[in-house]
Structure formats: structure tokens, C-alpha cells
CSV table of C-alpha atoms and ligand atoms in Angstrom, one decimal:
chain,number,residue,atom,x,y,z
B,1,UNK,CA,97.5,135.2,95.8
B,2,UNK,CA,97.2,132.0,93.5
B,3,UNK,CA,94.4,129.6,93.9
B,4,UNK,CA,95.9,127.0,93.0
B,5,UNK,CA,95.3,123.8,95.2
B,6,UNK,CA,97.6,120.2,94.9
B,7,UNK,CA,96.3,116.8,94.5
B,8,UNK,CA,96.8,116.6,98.3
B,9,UNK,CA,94.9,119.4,98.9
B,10,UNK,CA,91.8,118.6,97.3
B,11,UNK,CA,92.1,115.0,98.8
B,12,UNK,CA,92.6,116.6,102.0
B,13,UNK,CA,89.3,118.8,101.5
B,14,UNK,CA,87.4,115.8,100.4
B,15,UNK,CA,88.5,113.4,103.1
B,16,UNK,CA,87.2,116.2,105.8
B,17,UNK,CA,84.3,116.8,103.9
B,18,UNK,CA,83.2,112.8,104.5
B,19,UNK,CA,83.2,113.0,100.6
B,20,UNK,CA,85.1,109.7,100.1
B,21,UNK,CA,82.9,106.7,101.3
B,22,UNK,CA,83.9,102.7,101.8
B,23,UNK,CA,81.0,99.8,101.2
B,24,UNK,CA,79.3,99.0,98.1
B,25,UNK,CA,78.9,100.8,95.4
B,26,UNK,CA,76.9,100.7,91.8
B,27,UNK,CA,78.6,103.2,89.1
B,28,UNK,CA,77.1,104.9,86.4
B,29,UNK,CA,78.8,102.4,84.5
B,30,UNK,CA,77.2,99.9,86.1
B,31,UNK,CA,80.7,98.2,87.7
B,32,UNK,CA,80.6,97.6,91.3
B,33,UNK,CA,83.4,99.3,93.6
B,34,UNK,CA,84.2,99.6,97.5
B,35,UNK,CA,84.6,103.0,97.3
B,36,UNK,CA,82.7,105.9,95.8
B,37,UNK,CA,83.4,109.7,95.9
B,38,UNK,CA,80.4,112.1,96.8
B,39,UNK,CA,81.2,115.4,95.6
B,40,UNK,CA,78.1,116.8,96.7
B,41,UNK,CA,79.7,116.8,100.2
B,42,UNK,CA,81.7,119.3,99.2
B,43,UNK,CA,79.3,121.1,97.3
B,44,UNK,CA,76.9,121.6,100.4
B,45,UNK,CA,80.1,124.2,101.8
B,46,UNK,CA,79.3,127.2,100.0
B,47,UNK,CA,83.1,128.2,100.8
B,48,UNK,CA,84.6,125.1,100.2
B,49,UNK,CA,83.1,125.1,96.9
B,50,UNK,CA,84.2,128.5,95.9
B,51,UNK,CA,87.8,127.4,96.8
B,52,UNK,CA,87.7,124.4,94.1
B,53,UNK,CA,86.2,126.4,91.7
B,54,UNK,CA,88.9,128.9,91.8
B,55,UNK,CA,91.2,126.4,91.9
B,56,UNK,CA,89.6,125.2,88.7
B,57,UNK,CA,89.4,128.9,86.9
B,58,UNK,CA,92.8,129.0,87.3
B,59,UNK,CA,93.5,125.8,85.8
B,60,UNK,CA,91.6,127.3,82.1
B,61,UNK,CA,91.9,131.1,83.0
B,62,UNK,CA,94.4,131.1,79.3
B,63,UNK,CA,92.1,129.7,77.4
B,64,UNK,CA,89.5,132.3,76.6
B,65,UNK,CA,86.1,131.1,78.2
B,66,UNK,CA,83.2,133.2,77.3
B,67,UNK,CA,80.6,130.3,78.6
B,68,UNK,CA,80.5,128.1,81.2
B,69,UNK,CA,77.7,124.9,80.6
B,70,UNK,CA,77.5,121.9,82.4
B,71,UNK,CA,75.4,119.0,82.7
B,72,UNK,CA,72.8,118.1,85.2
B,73,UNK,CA,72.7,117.2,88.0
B,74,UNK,CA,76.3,116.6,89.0
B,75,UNK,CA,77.8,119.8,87.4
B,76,UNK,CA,75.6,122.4,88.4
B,77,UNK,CA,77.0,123.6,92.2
B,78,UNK,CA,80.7,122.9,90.2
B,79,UNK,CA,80.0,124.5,87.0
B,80,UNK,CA,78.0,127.5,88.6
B,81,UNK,CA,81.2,128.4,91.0
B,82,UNK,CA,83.5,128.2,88.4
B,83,UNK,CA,81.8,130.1,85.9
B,84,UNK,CA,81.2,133.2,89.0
B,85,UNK,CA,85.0,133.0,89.2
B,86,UNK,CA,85.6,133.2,85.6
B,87,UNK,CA,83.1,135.9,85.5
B,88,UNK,CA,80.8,134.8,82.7
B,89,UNK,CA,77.8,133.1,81.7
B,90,UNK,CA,76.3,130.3,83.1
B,91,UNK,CA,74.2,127.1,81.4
B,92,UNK,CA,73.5,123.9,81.9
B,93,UNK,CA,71.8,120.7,80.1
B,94,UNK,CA,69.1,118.4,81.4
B,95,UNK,CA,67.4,114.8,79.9
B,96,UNK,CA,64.5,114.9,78.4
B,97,UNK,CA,63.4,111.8,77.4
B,98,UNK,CA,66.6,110.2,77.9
B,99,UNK,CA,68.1,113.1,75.2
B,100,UNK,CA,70.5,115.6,76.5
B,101,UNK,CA,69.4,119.1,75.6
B,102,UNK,CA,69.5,122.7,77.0
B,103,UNK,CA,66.2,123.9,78.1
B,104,UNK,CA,65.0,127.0,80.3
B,105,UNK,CA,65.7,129.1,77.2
B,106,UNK,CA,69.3,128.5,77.5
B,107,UNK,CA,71.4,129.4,74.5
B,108,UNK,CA,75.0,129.6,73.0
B,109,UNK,CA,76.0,132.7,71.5
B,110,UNK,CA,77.4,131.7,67.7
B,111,UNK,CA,81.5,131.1,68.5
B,112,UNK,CA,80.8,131.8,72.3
B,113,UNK,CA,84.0,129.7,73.7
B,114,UNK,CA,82.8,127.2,76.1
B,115,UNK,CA,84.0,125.2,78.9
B,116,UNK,CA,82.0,122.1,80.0
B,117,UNK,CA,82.0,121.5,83.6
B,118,UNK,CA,81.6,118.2,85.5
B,119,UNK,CA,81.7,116.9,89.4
B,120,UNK,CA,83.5,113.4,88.4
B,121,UNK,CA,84.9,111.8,84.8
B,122,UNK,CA,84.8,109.1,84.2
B,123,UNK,CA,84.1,107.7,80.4
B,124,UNK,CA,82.8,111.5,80.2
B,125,UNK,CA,79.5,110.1,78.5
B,126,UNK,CA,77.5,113.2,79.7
B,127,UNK,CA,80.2,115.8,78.9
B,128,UNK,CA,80.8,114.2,75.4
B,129,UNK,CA,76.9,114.9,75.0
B,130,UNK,CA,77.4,118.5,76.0
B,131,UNK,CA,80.3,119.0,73.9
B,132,UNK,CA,78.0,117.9,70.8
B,133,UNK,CA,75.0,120.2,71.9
B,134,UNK,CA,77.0,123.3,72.1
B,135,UNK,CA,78.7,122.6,68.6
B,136,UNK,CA,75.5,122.2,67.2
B,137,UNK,CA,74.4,125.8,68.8
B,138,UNK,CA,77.4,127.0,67.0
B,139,UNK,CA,79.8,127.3,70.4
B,140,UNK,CA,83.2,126.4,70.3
B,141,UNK,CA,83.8,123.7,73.1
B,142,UNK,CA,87.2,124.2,74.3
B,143,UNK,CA,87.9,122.2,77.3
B,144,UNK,CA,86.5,120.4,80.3
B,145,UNK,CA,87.0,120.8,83.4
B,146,UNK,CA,86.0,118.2,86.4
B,147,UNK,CA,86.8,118.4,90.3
B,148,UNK,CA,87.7,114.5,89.8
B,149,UNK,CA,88.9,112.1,86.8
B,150,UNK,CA,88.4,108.7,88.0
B,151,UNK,CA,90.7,107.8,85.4
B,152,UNK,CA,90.6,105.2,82.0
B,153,UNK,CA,89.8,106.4,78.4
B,154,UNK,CA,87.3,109.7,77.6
B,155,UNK,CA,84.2,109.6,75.1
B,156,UNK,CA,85.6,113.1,74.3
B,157,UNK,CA,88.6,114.4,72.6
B,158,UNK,CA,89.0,118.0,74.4
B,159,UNK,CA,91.7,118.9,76.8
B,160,UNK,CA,90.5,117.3,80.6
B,161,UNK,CA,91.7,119.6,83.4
B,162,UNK,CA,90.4,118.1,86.9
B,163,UNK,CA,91.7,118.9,90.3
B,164,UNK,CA,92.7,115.3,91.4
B,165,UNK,CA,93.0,112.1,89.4
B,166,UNK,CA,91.8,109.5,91.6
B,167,UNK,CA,91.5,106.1,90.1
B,168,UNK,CA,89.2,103.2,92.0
B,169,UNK,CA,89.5,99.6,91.6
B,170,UNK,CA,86.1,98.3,90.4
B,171,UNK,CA,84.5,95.3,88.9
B,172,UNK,CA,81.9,93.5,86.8
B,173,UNK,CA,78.7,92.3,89.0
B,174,UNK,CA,79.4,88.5,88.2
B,175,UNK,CA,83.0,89.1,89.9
B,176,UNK,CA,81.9,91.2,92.8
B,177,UNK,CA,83.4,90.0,96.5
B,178,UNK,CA,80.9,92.0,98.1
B,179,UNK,CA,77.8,90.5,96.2
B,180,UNK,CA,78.5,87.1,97.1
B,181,UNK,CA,78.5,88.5,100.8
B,182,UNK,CA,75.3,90.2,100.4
B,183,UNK,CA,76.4,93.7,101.2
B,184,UNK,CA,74.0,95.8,100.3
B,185,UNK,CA,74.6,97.8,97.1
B,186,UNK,CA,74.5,101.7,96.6
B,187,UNK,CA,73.5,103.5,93.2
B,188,UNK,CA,74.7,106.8,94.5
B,189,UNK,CA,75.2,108.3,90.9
B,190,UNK,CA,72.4,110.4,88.7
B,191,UNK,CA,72.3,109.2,85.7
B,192,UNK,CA,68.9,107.8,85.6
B,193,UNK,CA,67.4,111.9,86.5
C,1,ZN,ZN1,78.7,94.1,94.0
């Protein structure tokens, strides 16, 4: 049986999930929006999260992973799930000191090919720092792979394969509806760990 999932599915799973929230929100980007998507709603169903990972493996199963890495904290759950239904290896990067790095003792075999795994893309400003850590190990980054694209241009150049495209309005502070009406604003991203 294919597990392969549409658009409308995954929507579907993360409308029920409560994933997909309304009120006033601070991206990593540091644009305000009225809506913000909380994968980790998802993530906290074990089966739900094995479902989108499949879905996922699917999507790259051609391409001849040998590694899955992911950043912290957003694409652990994700990047975990997919890499148990690829059947390989598992990393992930961490800041230190602002600097992304891979620490633990975590390593990428010379030409290991890898697939980077996030929760959301957006710019892709963490993945494009993963991409760069596993060339320097001497890995071969060959895709990405992200349960949302929030949509607009990528700081990487690899192939992006996410389960839904979902594109939310936002805006700059100075223009922001919701400031002027004193709603209180959300940072609900983790950028800052
Ligand atoms: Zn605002």
C-alpha cells in the first residue's frame, strides 16, 4: 500500500491536530502574521507522526539516502520518523554559541548521501546551515525534506520536497493591524534555543 498522503490530507491531519492557530504571531523572521502552524501538535501523536514521515520517505525513497540529519529543535520528532522509515541513520545539529554544529559525537560518513529534514521552510536559514555542515564532514547533501514550505525564495539550492505548501500572509511590525490593537504577540518559533 502507498503512503502517499495529498495536500488535503496533511491539512486535514493538521487542522484536527489543533496544529493551525489564529491570533498574533512573531516569525522567525521576525514578520508578524495571524496565523501560525504548530507542527509539534502533530508530533506529540506518535502515529500520526509515523504517517507523515512515511509519507515523506516516499517522497525521496529514489534518491539514495544513507543519512538522515536535521536541525534542532524543530526537526528532530520529523527527521527521526523519517529516517526509521527510510531505515538509516539518524543525526541532528544544535547552536552553540549561536554556530550550528553537530555535537554528541555525531558524524558523517565520507560521501554518506544525506537528507536534511525540517518541521516548516521557510527562507530555510537553518537547513542551508546543515547543508554546509555536512559538506564540510564530507557528506553529500542531496535534498530536503519539510512537513511544510511556507513558501517564498530558499537560502539553499537542493531539491525541497514538503508535504503541503502553505503560504501565510504576514507583515512588517510598523504595518501590523494587530499591534496597533494591542493583541498580544506570540514568538512561538525556536530559533533563539
Ligand atoms: Zn503585530
Amino acid at each position: 500500500m502507498s503512503a502517499a498522503m495529498t495536500e488535503e490530507e496533511v491539512l486535514e491531519v493538521l487542522k484536527r491536530a489543533d496544529a493551525v492557530l489564529t491570533g498574533h504571531f512573531q516569525l522567525t523572521s521576525g514578520r508578524h502574521s495571524d496565523t501560525y502552524v504548530q507542527c509539534a501538535r502533530v508530533l506529540e501523536d506518535p502515529a500520526l507522526t509515523t504517517r507523515l514521515a512515511a509519507a515523506l520517505a516516499e517522497r525521496v525513497s529514489a534518491s539514495g539516502i544513507d543519512l538522515v540529519a536535521a536541525p534542532a529543535v524543530g526537526g528532530i520528532v520529523i527527521g527521526f520518523a523519517v529516517a526509521q522509515a527510510l531505515g538509516v541513520r539518524f543525526i541532528f545539529s544544535e547552536r552553540e554559541q549561536g554556530v550550528m554544529r553537530f555535537r554528541r559525537g555525531f558524524s558523517v560518513p565520507p560521501g554518506a548521501r544525506v537528507l536534511i529534514v525540517e518541521d516548516v521552510v521557510t527562507t530555510g536559514g537553518s537547513v542551508a546551515e546543515v547543508i554546509a555542515l555536512v559538506r564540510e564532514a564530507g557528506g553529500v547533501p542531496v535534498a530536503v525534506a519539510s512537513m511544510i514550505d511556507r513558501g517564498g525564495p530558499k537560502a539553499f539550492d537542493l531539491p525541497l520536497y514538503p508535504l503541503l505548501r502553505l503560504e501565510v500572509d504576514s507583515w512588517e511590525p510598523d504595518a501590523c493591524a494587530l499591534c496597533s490593537a494591542s493583541v498580544p504577540l506570540y514568538s512561538p518559533g525556536s530559533r533563539r534555543l
